[in-house]
Coordinates of N, CA and C in Angstrom, one line a residue:
M1 N 0.3 35.3 55.4 CA -0.1 35.3 54.0 C 1.1 35.2 53.1
A2 N 2.2 35.9 53.4 CA 3.3 35.8 52.5 C 3.9 34.4 52.6
G3 N 3.9 33.7 53.7 CA 4.4 32.4 53.8 C 3.6 31.4 53.1
G4 N 2.3 31.6 53.1 CA 1.3 30.7 52.4 C 1.5 30.8 50.9
S5 N 1.7 32.0 50.3 CA 1.9 32.2 48.9 C 3.3 31.6 48.5
G6 N 4.3 31.7 49.4 CA 5.6 31.1 49.1 C 5.5 29.6 49.0
R7 N 4.7 29.0 49.9 CA 4.5 27.5 49.8 C 3.8 27.2 48.5
L8 N 2.8 28.0 48.2 CA 2.0 27.7 47.0 C 2.9 27.8 45.8
L9 N 3.7 28.8 45.7 CA 4.6 29.0 44.6 C 5.6 27.8 44.5
A10 N 6.1 27.4 45.7 CA 7.1 26.3 45.7 C 6.4 25.0 45.2
L11 N 5.1 24.8 45.6 CA 4.3 23.6 45.2 C 4.1 23.7 43.7
A12 N 3.7 24.8 43.2 CA 3.5 25.0 41.7 C 4.8 24.7 40.9
L13 N 5.9 25.2 41.4 CA 7.2 25.0 40.7 C 7.5 23.5 40.8
G14 N 7.3 22.9 41.9 CA 7.5 21.4 42.0 C 6.7 20.6 41.0
C15 N 5.4 21.0 40.9 CA 4.5 20.3 39.9 C 5.0 20.5 38.5
L16 N 5.4 21.8 38.2 CA 6.0 22.1 36.8 C 7.2 21.2 36.6
A17 N 8.1 21.1 37.5 CA 9.3 20.3 37.4 C 8.9 18.8 37.1
A18 N 8.0 18.3 37.9 CA 7.6 16.9 37.7 C 7.0 16.7 36.3
V19 N 6.1 17.6 35.8 CA 5.5 17.5 34.5 C 6.6 17.6 33.4
A20 N 7.6 18.5 33.6 CA 8.7 18.6 32.6 C 9.5 17.3 32.6
A21 N 9.8 16.7 33.8 CA 10.5 15.5 33.8 C 9.8 14.4 33.1
L22 N 8.5 14.3 33.4 CA 7.6 13.3 32.7 C 7.6 13.4 31.2
A23 N 7.5 14.7 30.8 CA 7.4 15.0 29.3 C 8.8 14.6 28.7
E24 N 9.9 14.9 29.3 CA 11.2 14.5 28.8 C 11.4 13.0 28.8
Q25 N 10.9 12.3 29.8 CA 10.9 10.8 29.8 C 10.1 10.2 28.6
Q26 N 8.9 10.8 28.4 CA 8.1 10.3 27.3 C 8.8 10.6 25.9
Q27 N 9.3 11.8 25.8 CA 10.0 12.1 24.6 C 11.2 11.2 24.3
Q28 N 12.0 10.8 25.4 CA 13.1 9.9 25.2 C 12.6 8.5 24.8
Q29 N 11.5 8.1 25.3 CA 10.9 6.8 24.9 C 10.5 6.8 23.5
L30 N 9.9 7.9 23.0 CA 9.5 8.0 21.6 C 10.7 8.1 20.7
R31 N 11.7 8.8 21.1 CA 12.9 9.0 20.3 C 13.7 7.7 20.1
F32 N 13.7 6.9 21.1 CA 14.5 5.7 21.0 C 13.7 4.4 20.7
K33 N 12.5 4.6 20.4 CA 11.6 3.4 20.1 C 12.0 2.8 18.8
P34 N 12.3 1.5 18.7 CA 12.8 0.9 17.4 C 11.6 1.0 16.4
A35 N 12.0 1.1 15.2 CA 11.0 1.1 14.1 C 10.4 -0.3 14.0
P36 N 9.1 -0.3 13.7 CA 8.5 -1.7 13.5 C 9.2 -2.4 12.3
A37 N 9.3 -3.7 12.4 CA 9.9 -4.5 11.3 C 8.9 -4.4 10.1
P38 N 9.5 -4.2 8.9 CA 8.6 -4.1 7.7 C 7.9 -5.5 7.5
T39 N 6.7 -5.4 7.0 CA 6.0 -6.6 6.7 C 6.6 -7.3 5.5
P40 N 6.9 -8.6 5.6 CA 7.5 -9.2 4.4 C 6.5 -9.3 3.3
V41 N 7.0 -9.1 2.1 CA 6.2 -9.2 0.9 C 6.3 -10.6 0.3
R42 N 5.3 -10.9 -0.5 CA 5.3 -12.3 -1.1 C 4.8 -12.2 -2.6
L43 N 4.9 -13.3 -3.3 CA 4.5 -13.4 -4.6 C 3.1 -14.1 -4.7
F44 N 2.2 -13.5 -5.4 CA 0.8 -14.0 -5.5 C 0.5 -14.5 -6.8
T45 N -0.1 -15.7 -6.9 CA -0.6 -16.2 -8.1 C -2.0 -15.6 -8.2
E46 N -2.7 -15.7 -9.4 CA -4.0 -15.2 -9.6 C -5.0 -15.8 -8.6
S47 N -4.9 -17.1 -8.4 CA -5.8 -17.8 -7.5 C -5.6 -17.4 -6.0
E48 N -4.3 -17.2 -5.6 CA -4.0 -16.7 -4.3 C -4.6 -15.3 -4.0
L49 N -4.4 -14.4 -5.0 CA -4.9 -13.1 -4.9 C -6.4 -13.0 -4.8
A50 N -7.1 -13.9 -5.5 CA -8.5 -14.0 -5.5 C -9.1 -14.3 -4.1
R51 N -8.3 -14.9 -3.3 CA -8.8 -15.2 -1.9 C -9.0 -13.9 -1.1
Y52 N -8.5 -12.8 -1.5 CA -8.5 -11.5 -0.7 C -9.5 -10.5 -1.4
S53 N -10.6 -11.0 -1.8 CA -11.6 -10.1 -2.6 C -12.6 -9.4 -1.7
G54 N -12.4 -9.4 -0.4 CA -13.3 -8.6 0.4 C -14.6 -9.3 0.7
Q55 N -14.8 -10.5 0.3 CA -16.1 -11.2 0.5 C -16.2 -11.9 1.9
E56 N -15.1 -12.1 2.5 CA -15.1 -12.8 3.8 C -14.8 -11.7 4.9
E57 N -15.7 -11.6 5.9 CA -15.5 -10.7 7.0 C -14.2 -11.0 7.8
G58 N -13.4 -10.0 8.1 CA -12.2 -10.2 8.9 C -11.0 -10.6 8.0
Q59 N -11.2 -10.9 6.7 CA -10.1 -11.2 5.8 C -9.5 -9.9 5.2
P60 N -8.2 -9.8 5.1 CA -7.7 -8.6 4.4 C -8.2 -8.5 3.0
I61 N -8.2 -7.2 2.5 CA -8.6 -7.0 1.1 C -7.4 -6.5 0.3
Y62 N -7.1 -7.3 -0.7 CA -5.9 -6.9 -1.5 C -6.3 -6.7 -3.0
M63 N -5.6 -5.8 -3.6 CA -5.7 -5.6 -5.1 C -4.4 -5.3 -5.6
A64 N -4.2 -5.6 -6.9 CA -2.9 -5.3 -7.5 C -3.1 -4.2 -8.6
V65 N -2.1 -3.4 -8.7 CA -2.0 -2.4 -9.8 C -0.5 -2.4 -10.3
K66 N -0.4 -2.6 -11.6 CA 1.0 -2.7 -12.2 C 1.8 -3.9 -11.5
G67 N 1.1 -4.9 -11.1 CA 1.8 -6.1 -10.6 C 2.2 -5.9 -9.1
V68 N 1.8 -4.8 -8.5 CA 2.1 -4.6 -7.1 C 0.9 -4.8 -6.3
V69 N 0.9 -5.7 -5.3 CA -0.2 -6.0 -4.5 C -0.3 -5.1 -3.2
F70 N -1.4 -4.4 -3.1 CA -1.6 -3.5 -2.0 C -2.7 -4.0 -1.0
D71 N -2.5 -3.8 0.2 CA -3.5 -4.1 1.2 C -4.4 -2.9 1.3
V72 N -5.6 -3.0 0.8 CA -6.6 -1.8 0.8 C -7.7 -2.0 1.8
T73 N -7.4 -2.8 2.8 CA -8.4 -3.1 3.9 C -8.8 -1.8 4.6
S74 N -7.9 -0.8 4.7 CA -8.3 0.4 5.4 C -9.3 1.2 4.6
G75 N -9.4 0.9 3.3 CA -10.4 1.6 2.5 C -11.6 0.6 2.3
K76 N -12.0 -0.1 3.3 CA -13.0 -1.1 3.2 C -14.4 -0.5 2.7
E77 N -14.6 0.8 3.0 CA -15.9 1.4 2.5 C -15.9 1.6 1.0
F78 N -14.7 1.5 0.4 CA -14.6 1.6 -1.1 C -14.4 0.2 -1.7
Y79 N -13.7 -0.7 -1.0 CA -13.3 -1.9 -1.7 C -13.9 -3.2 -1.0
G80 N -14.6 -3.0 0.1 CA -15.2 -4.2 0.7 C -16.4 -4.8 0.0
K81 N -17.0 -5.8 0.6 CA -18.1 -6.5 0.0 C -19.3 -5.5 -0.2
G82 N -19.8 -5.4 -1.5 CA -20.9 -4.5 -1.8 C -20.5 -3.0 -2.0
A83 N -19.2 -2.7 -1.8 CA -18.7 -1.3 -1.9 C -18.5 -1.0 -3.4
P84 N -18.4 0.3 -3.7 CA -18.4 0.7 -5.1 C -17.2 0.2 -6.0
Y85 N -16.1 0.0 -5.4 CA -14.9 -0.5 -6.1 C -14.5 -1.9 -5.8
N86 N -15.4 -2.7 -5.3 CA -15.2 -4.1 -4.9 C -14.8 -4.9 -6.1
A87 N -15.2 -4.5 -7.3 CA -14.9 -5.3 -8.5 C -13.4 -5.3 -8.8
L88 N -12.6 -4.3 -8.3 CA -11.2 -4.1 -8.5 C -10.3 -5.1 -7.7
V89 N -10.9 -5.6 -6.5 CA -10.1 -6.3 -5.6 C -10.0 -7.8 -5.9
G90 N -9.0 -8.4 -5.3 CA -8.8 -9.9 -5.5 C -8.1 -10.2 -6.9
K91 N -7.6 -9.2 -7.5 CA -7.0 -9.4 -8.9 C -6.1 -8.2 -9.2
D92 N -5.4 -8.3 -10.3 CA -4.6 -7.2 -10.8 C -5.5 -6.4 -11.8
S93 N -5.9 -5.3 -11.3 CA -6.9 -4.4 -12.1 C -6.3 -3.2 -12.8
T94 N -5.0 -3.4 -13.2 CA -4.3 -2.3 -13.8 C -5.0 -1.6 -14.9
R95 N -5.6 -2.4 -15.9 CA -6.3 -1.8 -17.0 C -7.5 -1.0 -16.5
G96 N -8.2 -1.6 -15.6 CA -9.4 -0.9 -15.1 C -9.1 0.4 -14.4
V97 N -8.0 0.4 -13.6 CA -7.5 1.7 -13.0 C -7.1 2.7 -14.0
A98 N -6.4 2.3 -15.0 CA -5.9 3.2 -16.1 C -7.1 3.8 -16.8
K99 N -8.1 3.0 -17.1 CA -9.3 3.5 -17.9 C -10.4 4.0 -17.0
M100 N -10.2 3.9 -15.7 CA -11.2 4.3 -14.7 C -12.5 3.5 -15.0
S101 N -12.4 2.2 -15.2 CA -13.5 1.3 -15.6 C -13.7 0.2 -14.7
L102 N -14.9 -0.2 -14.5 CA -15.2 -1.4 -13.7 C -15.8 -2.5 -14.6
D103 N -15.7 -2.3 -15.9 CA -16.1 -3.3 -16.9 C -15.3 -4.5 -16.7
P104 N -15.9 -5.7 -16.5 CA -15.2 -6.9 -16.3 C -14.1 -7.2 -17.3
E105 N -14.2 -6.7 -18.5 CA -13.2 -6.9 -19.6 C -11.9 -6.1 -19.2
D106 N -12.1 -5.0 -18.5 CA -11.0 -4.2 -18.2 C -10.3 -4.6 -16.9
L107 N -10.8 -5.5 -16.1 CA -10.2 -5.9 -14.8 C -9.1 -6.9 -15.0
T108 N -8.0 -6.5 -15.6 CA -6.9 -7.3 -16.0 C -5.6 -6.6 -15.8
H109 N -4.5 -7.3 -15.8 CA -3.2 -6.7 -15.8 C -2.7 -6.2 -17.2
D110 N -3.4 -6.6 -18.2 CA -3.0 -6.3 -19.6 C -3.2 -4.8 -19.9
T111 N -2.1 -4.1 -20.3 CA -2.2 -2.7 -20.7 C -2.1 -2.5 -22.2
T112 N -2.1 -3.6 -22.9 CA -2.0 -3.5 -24.4 C -3.1 -2.5 -24.9
G113 N -2.7 -1.6 -25.8 CA -3.6 -0.7 -26.4 C -4.1 0.5 -25.6
L114 N -3.6 0.7 -24.4 CA -4.0 1.9 -23.7 C -3.4 3.1 -24.3
T115 N -4.1 4.2 -24.2 CA -3.6 5.5 -24.8 C -2.5 6.1 -23.9
E116 N -1.8 7.1 -24.4 CA -0.8 7.8 -23.6 C -1.5 8.4 -22.4
E117 N -2.7 9.0 -22.6 CA -3.4 9.6 -21.5 C -3.8 8.6 -20.4
E118 N -4.2 7.4 -20.8 CA -4.6 6.4 -19.9 C -3.3 5.9 -19.1
L119 N -2.2 5.7 -19.8 CA -1.0 5.3 -19.1 C -0.5 6.4 -18.1
K120 N -0.6 7.6 -18.5 CA -0.3 8.7 -17.6 C -1.2 8.7 -16.3
S121 N -2.5 8.5 -16.6 CA -3.5 8.4 -15.5 C -3.1 7.2 -14.6
L122 N -2.7 6.1 -15.2 CA -2.3 4.9 -14.4 C -1.2 5.2 -13.5
D123 N -0.1 5.9 -14.1 CA 1.1 6.2 -13.2 C 0.7 7.2 -12.1
D124 N -0.1 8.1 -12.4 CA -0.5 9.1 -11.4 C -1.3 8.4 -10.3
I125 N -2.3 7.6 -10.6 CA -3.1 6.9 -9.6 C -2.2 5.9 -8.8
F126 N -1.4 5.2 -9.5 CA -0.5 4.3 -8.9 C 0.4 4.9 -7.8
N127 N 1.0 6.1 -8.1 CA 1.9 6.8 -7.2 C 1.1 7.6 -6.2
D128 N 0.1 8.4 -6.6 CA -0.5 9.3 -5.7 C -1.6 8.7 -4.9
V129 N -2.2 7.6 -5.3 CA -3.2 7.0 -4.5 C -2.7 5.7 -3.8
Y130 N -2.4 4.7 -4.6 CA -2.1 3.4 -4.1 C -0.8 3.4 -3.3
K131 N 0.3 3.8 -3.9 CA 1.6 3.8 -3.2 C 1.6 4.8 -2.0
A132 N 0.8 5.8 -2.1 CA 0.8 6.8 -1.0 C -0.1 6.4 0.1
K133 N -1.1 5.6 -0.1 CA -2.1 5.3 0.9 C -2.0 3.9 1.5
Y134 N -1.6 3.0 0.7 CA -1.8 1.6 1.1 C -0.5 0.8 1.1
P135 N -0.3 -0.1 2.1 CA 1.0 -0.8 2.2 C 1.1 -1.9 1.1
I136 N 2.3 -2.1 0.6 CA 2.6 -3.1 -0.3 C 2.8 -4.4 0.4
V137 N 2.0 -5.4 0.0 CA 2.1 -6.7 0.6 C 2.8 -7.8 -0.3
G138 N 3.0 -7.5 -1.5 CA 3.6 -8.4 -2.4 C 3.5 -8.0 -3.9
Y139 N 3.7 -9.0 -4.7 CA 3.7 -8.8 -6.2 C 3.0 -9.9 -6.9
T140 N 2.4 -9.6 -8.0 CA 1.8 -10.7 -8.8 C 2.9 -11.5 -9.5
S141 N 2.6 -12.8 -9.7 CA 3.6 -13.7 -10.3 C 3.9 -13.2 -11.7
Q142 N 2.9 -12.7 -12.5 CA 3.1 -12.4 -13.8 C 4.0 -11.2 -14.0
R143 N 4.2 -10.4 -12.9 CA 5.2 -9.3 -12.9 C 6.6 -9.8 -13.1
I144 N 6.9 -10.9 -12.5 CA 8.3 -11.4 -12.4 C 8.5 -12.7 -13.1
L145 N 7.4 -13.5 -13.3 CA 7.6 -14.8 -13.9 C 6.9 -14.9 -15.3
N146 N 7.4 -15.8 -16.1 CA 6.8 -16.1 -17.4 C 5.6 -17.0 -17.1
E147 N 4.7 -17.2 -18.1 CA 3.5 -18.1 -18.0 C 3.9 -19.5 -17.5
D148 N 5.0 -20.0 -17.9 CA 5.4 -21.4 -17.5 C 6.1 -21.4 -16.1
G149 N 6.1 -20.3 -15.5 CA 6.7 -20.2 -14.1 C 8.2 -19.9 -14.1
S150 N 8.8 -19.9 -15.2 CA 10.3 -19.6 -15.2 C 10.5 -18.1 -15.0
P151 N 11.7 -17.7 -14.5 CA 11.9 -16.3 -14.3 C 11.9 -15.5 -15.6
N152 N 11.3 -14.3 -15.5 CA 11.3 -13.4 -16.7 C 12.7 -12.7 -16.7
Q153 N 13.5 -13.1 -17.7 CA 14.8 -12.6 -17.8 C 14.8 -11.1 -18.2
N154 N 13.8 -10.7 -18.8 CA 13.7 -9.3 -19.2 C 13.2 -8.3 -18.1
F155 N 12.7 -8.9 -17.0 CA 12.3 -8.1 -15.9 C 13.4 -7.5 -15.1
K156 N 13.5 -6.2 -15.1 CA 14.5 -5.5 -14.3 C 13.8 -4.4 -13.5
P157 N 13.8 -4.5 -12.2 CA 13.1 -3.5 -11.4 C 13.5 -2.1 -11.7
E158 N 14.8 -1.9 -11.9 CA 15.3 -0.5 -12.1 C 14.8 0.1 -13.5
D159 N 14.3 -0.8 -14.4 CA 13.8 -0.3 -15.7 C 12.3 0.0 -15.7
Q160 N 11.6 -0.3 -14.6 CA 10.2 -0.1 -14.5 C 9.9 1.4 -14.4
P161 N 8.8 1.9 -15.0 CA 8.5 3.3 -14.9 C 8.2 3.7 -13.5
L162 N 8.8 4.7 -13.0 CA 8.5 5.3 -11.7 C 8.7 4.2 -10.6
F163 N 9.6 3.3 -10.8 CA 9.9 2.2 -9.8 C 11.1 2.6 -9.0
S164 N 11.0 2.5 -7.7 CA 12.1 2.7 -6.8 C 12.3 1.5 -6.0
I165 N 13.5 0.8 -6.1 CA 13.8 -0.4 -5.4 C 13.6 -0.1 -3.9
R166 N 14.1 1.1 -3.4 CA 14.0 1.4 -2.0 C 12.6 1.4 -1.5
D167 N 11.6 1.9 -2.4 CA 10.3 2.0 -2.0 C 9.5 0.7 -2.0
E168 N 9.9 -0.2 -3.0 CA 9.1 -1.3 -3.2 C 9.7 -2.7 -2.7
F169 N 11.0 -2.8 -2.6 CA 11.6 -4.0 -2.2 C 12.1 -4.0 -0.8

């Protein structure tokens, strides 16, 4: 009986050692796994962004807030075809987000005339919802370019409110 329990103990210790070695090997693989390459960002015109409105099955769903284009496909139940916030996608809906409005007149990048409260709400939602939850896939052309397509000389990323070059570029 004593010999049998000794063999059983040795077998159990051997199993534990094997499990520990396997766990260490998996931990090493995780520790040294290279980080995935960041998705390249691109510049979107209004017509290009409109292609990602959630109307086509299997197509990514994009929306812009403050000129930053987010991939909101993971929130398809909110932004997909027939979903409650589908009106916001495929365009820069900055004003609508600031005013918490789905009124077609508010679905624009124009923030002219917004109150301080609406601008604060916009910044909070931009940072706490969109930047926190959804990957950035690009920028709208009006964020960086003038209407004639020339570079906006006044655009300086470092001067944008709550803008971090490290986070966005």
